[in-house]
Amino acid sequence: MNPIDLQRVKVHEADACLVLANKYCQDPDAEDAANIMRVISIKNYSDDIRVIIQLMQYHNKAYLLNIPSWDWKQGDDVICLAELKLGFIAQSCLAPGFSTMMANLFAMRSFKTSPDTQAWQNDYLQGTGCEMYTETLAPSFTGMTFPQASELCFTKLKLLLLAIEIKGED
């Protein structure tokens, strides 16, 4: 990558840099190699920036370890599409419908209900139109268990709580 381009997009001021793969590419290994080279260029320009890279092939993760400023502890991370797909398949064996639920959570679709469609299908289609957000909970949630917080969110706020991240005092 050109240092002028990196300066123009203000990489040195960014909290993180996300390098996305072209999932429709003809050669996944070549796509990964090109993106790893982009990471090297970004890290050479600003070695303390957090980089998250999307790779097509799991085995290409090993090449990131050769980048001197690559640091898992500082938040550098990899999202591997092949690994995600296989993980979803494995989880679906343990929990049928898991992969469908995850796909629907991360890909919002518009829907149209129809009187000719069965009720369960209308419910399913309506669910695919829902959105997912990350929010900070109010202090009144402090001390609640996850089931208590989930029930409160569902009954009072009409939302489905999926997870809670507990942050440290620092």
Short mmCIF file of C-alpha atoms in Angstrom, two decimals:
data_model
loop_
_atom_site.label_atom_id
_atom_site.label_comp_id
_atom_site.label_asym_id
_atom_site.label_seq_id
_atom_site.Cartn_x
_atom_site.Cartn_y
_atom_site.Cartn_z
CA MET A 1 0.00 0.00 0.00
CA ASN A 2 1.11 3.48 -0.77
CA PRO A 3 2.20 5.54 2.31
CA ILE A 4 0.42 8.56 0.81
CA ASP A 5 -2.85 6.59 0.78
CA LEU A 6 -2.28 5.45 4.37
CA GLN A 7 -1.66 9.05 5.40
CA ARG A 8 -4.70 10.27 3.44
CA VAL A 9 -7.02 7.83 5.24
CA LYS A 10 -5.39 8.79 8.57
CA VAL A 11 -4.28 5.31 9.61
CA HIS A 12 -2.04 6.90 12.25
CA GLU A 13 -5.14 8.43 13.92
CA ALA A 14 -7.39 5.36 13.67
CA ASP A 15 -8.27 3.09 16.58
CA ALA A 16 -8.14 0.06 14.30
CA CYS A 17 -7.85 -0.99 10.69
CA LEU A 18 -10.09 -3.68 9.22
CA VAL A 19 -8.80 -5.57 6.15
CA LEU A 20 -11.63 -7.42 4.41
CA ALA A 21 -11.29 -10.29 1.96
CA ASN A 22 -13.13 -10.58 -1.33
CA LYS A 23 -15.20 -13.68 -0.64
CA TYR A 24 -15.97 -14.02 -4.37
CA CYS A 25 -12.32 -14.23 -5.43
CA GLN A 26 -11.09 -16.99 -7.75
CA ASP A 27 -7.97 -17.82 -5.70
CA PRO A 28 -8.45 -17.68 -1.90
CA ASP A 29 -4.74 -18.16 -1.17
CA ALA A 30 -3.78 -15.27 -3.47
CA GLU A 31 -6.46 -13.09 -1.84
CA ASP A 32 -5.08 -13.95 1.61
CA ALA A 33 -1.50 -13.25 0.47
CA ALA A 34 -2.52 -9.83 -0.88
CA ASN A 35 -4.31 -8.97 2.36
CA ILE A 36 -1.37 -10.12 4.49
CA MET A 37 0.84 -7.83 2.42
CA ARG A 38 -1.62 -5.00 3.14
CA VAL A 39 -1.31 -5.75 6.86
CA ILE A 40 2.50 -5.64 6.60
CA SER A 41 2.26 -2.27 4.86
CA ILE A 42 -0.16 -0.91 7.47
CA LYS A 43 1.97 -2.19 10.37
CA ASN A 44 5.14 -0.73 8.80
CA TYR A 45 3.40 2.63 8.54
CA SER A 46 1.90 2.54 12.06
CA ASP A 47 3.14 -0.38 14.15
CA ASP A 48 0.86 0.30 17.13
CA ILE A 49 -2.44 0.28 15.21
CA ARG A 50 -4.84 -2.57 15.91
CA VAL A 51 -5.44 -4.62 12.76
CA ILE A 52 -8.26 -7.08 12.19
CA ILE A 53 -7.86 -9.11 9.02
CA GLN A 54 -10.36 -11.37 7.31
CA LEU A 55 -8.76 -14.44 5.74
CA MET A 56 -10.28 -17.03 3.45
CA GLN A 57 -8.09 -19.98 4.45
CA TYR A 58 -7.25 -21.10 8.00
CA HIS A 59 -3.67 -22.16 7.21
CA ASN A 60 -2.73 -18.61 6.18
CA LYS A 61 -3.04 -17.45 9.80
CA ALA A 62 0.48 -18.72 10.44
CA TYR A 63 1.99 -16.06 8.16
CA LEU A 64 0.76 -13.30 10.45
CA LEU A 65 3.11 -14.50 13.19
CA ASN A 66 6.05 -13.46 10.98
CA ILE A 67 5.00 -9.81 11.08
CA PRO A 68 7.18 -8.27 13.84
CA SER A 69 4.57 -5.78 15.05
CA TRP A 70 1.66 -8.26 14.94
CA ASP A 71 0.45 -8.59 18.52
CA TRP A 72 -2.54 -10.67 19.60
CA LYS A 73 -2.28 -9.12 23.08
CA GLN A 74 -2.77 -5.60 21.69
CA GLY A 75 -5.96 -6.59 19.86
CA ASP A 76 -4.67 -7.67 16.45
CA ASP A 77 -7.00 -10.41 15.32
CA VAL A 78 -8.03 -12.70 12.46
CA ILE A 79 -11.47 -13.63 11.20
CA CYS A 80 -11.21 -16.75 9.07
CA LEU A 81 -14.24 -17.41 6.85
CA ALA A 82 -13.52 -21.12 6.36
CA GLU A 83 -13.08 -21.56 10.11
CA LEU A 84 -16.37 -19.77 10.80
CA LYS A 85 -18.25 -21.94 8.32
CA LEU A 86 -16.88 -25.16 9.82
CA GLY A 87 -17.58 -23.89 13.33
CA PHE A 88 -21.19 -23.14 12.42
CA ILE A 89 -21.59 -26.61 10.94
CA ALA A 90 -20.14 -28.20 14.09
CA GLN A 91 -22.38 -26.12 16.37
CA SER A 92 -25.41 -27.06 14.28
CA CYS A 93 -24.68 -30.71 15.03
CA LEU A 94 -24.87 -29.93 18.75
CA ALA A 95 -27.72 -27.41 18.49
CA PRO A 96 -29.87 -27.87 15.37
CA GLY A 97 -30.74 -24.52 13.80
CA PHE A 98 -27.70 -22.71 15.25
CA SER A 99 -26.21 -21.82 11.87
CA THR A 100 -29.55 -20.53 10.60
CA MET A 101 -30.00 -18.39 13.71
CA MET A 102 -26.49 -16.93 13.42
CA ALA A 103 -26.91 -16.23 9.71
CA ASN A 104 -30.18 -14.42 10.43
CA LEU A 105 -28.58 -12.39 13.24
CA PHE A 106 -25.81 -11.08 11.03
CA ALA A 107 -27.74 -10.55 7.79
CA MET A 108 -30.87 -8.43 8.10
CA ARG A 109 -33.43 -8.92 5.36
CA SER A 110 -36.63 -7.15 4.47
CA PHE A 111 -39.74 -9.29 4.71
CA LYS A 112 -43.32 -9.33 3.53
CA THR A 113 -45.92 -11.34 5.36
CA SER A 114 -48.79 -12.82 3.44
CA PRO A 115 -52.14 -14.29 4.45
CA ASP A 116 -51.34 -17.19 2.10
CA THR A 117 -48.18 -18.04 4.05
CA GLN A 118 -48.32 -20.26 7.12
CA ALA A 119 -48.13 -18.43 10.47
CA TRP A 120 -44.76 -19.95 11.42
CA GLN A 121 -43.28 -18.79 8.11
CA ASN A 122 -44.55 -15.24 8.66
CA ASP A 123 -43.03 -15.30 12.17
CA TYR A 124 -39.73 -16.56 10.77
CA LEU A 125 -39.67 -13.93 8.02
CA GLN A 126 -40.50 -11.19 10.52
CA GLY A 127 -37.58 -12.38 12.68
CA THR A 128 -35.15 -12.11 9.77
CA GLY A 129 -35.95 -8.40 9.58
CA CYS A 130 -34.79 -7.72 13.15
CA GLU A 131 -31.59 -5.80 13.86
CA MET A 132 -28.76 -6.38 16.31
CA TYR A 133 -27.14 -3.63 18.41
CA THR A 134 -24.40 -3.26 21.00
CA GLU A 135 -25.47 -1.04 23.88
CA THR A 136 -24.34 -0.12 27.39
CA LEU A 137 -26.79 -1.28 30.05
CA ALA A 138 -28.18 1.15 32.62
CA PRO A 139 -26.72 1.04 36.16
CA SER A 140 -30.01 -0.49 37.37
CA PHE A 141 -28.88 -3.79 35.79
CA THR A 142 -25.89 -4.00 38.18
CA GLY A 143 -26.04 -7.12 40.34
CA MET A 144 -28.53 -8.97 38.14
CA THR A 145 -27.81 -12.42 36.79
CA PHE A 146 -27.89 -12.92 33.03
CA PRO A 147 -31.29 -14.71 33.19
CA GLN A 148 -32.75 -11.87 35.28
CA ALA A 149 -31.44 -9.20 32.90
CA SER A 150 -32.64 -11.20 29.88
CA GLU A 151 -36.13 -11.60 31.31
CA LEU A 152 -36.37 -7.91 32.16
CA CYS A 153 -35.21 -6.90 28.68
CA PHE A 154 -37.68 -9.24 27.02
CA THR A 155 -40.76 -8.51 29.14
CA LYS A 156 -40.33 -4.76 29.68
CA LEU A 157 -38.32 -3.61 26.67
CA LYS A 158 -39.39 -6.17 24.04
CA LEU A 159 -35.81 -6.99 23.12
CA LEU A 160 -33.75 -10.15 23.19
CA LEU A 161 -30.52 -9.89 25.19
CA LEU A 162 -27.88 -12.13 23.58
CA ALA A 163 -24.77 -11.46 25.64
CA ILE A 164 -23.21 -9.26 28.30
CA GLU A 165 -19.62 -8.08 28.29
CA ILE A 166 -18.36 -7.23 31.77
CA LYS A 167 -15.66 -4.58 31.64
CA GLY A 168 -13.02 -4.16 34.34
CA GLU A 169 -12.61 -1.14 36.58
CA ASP A 170 -9.52 0.12 34.69
#
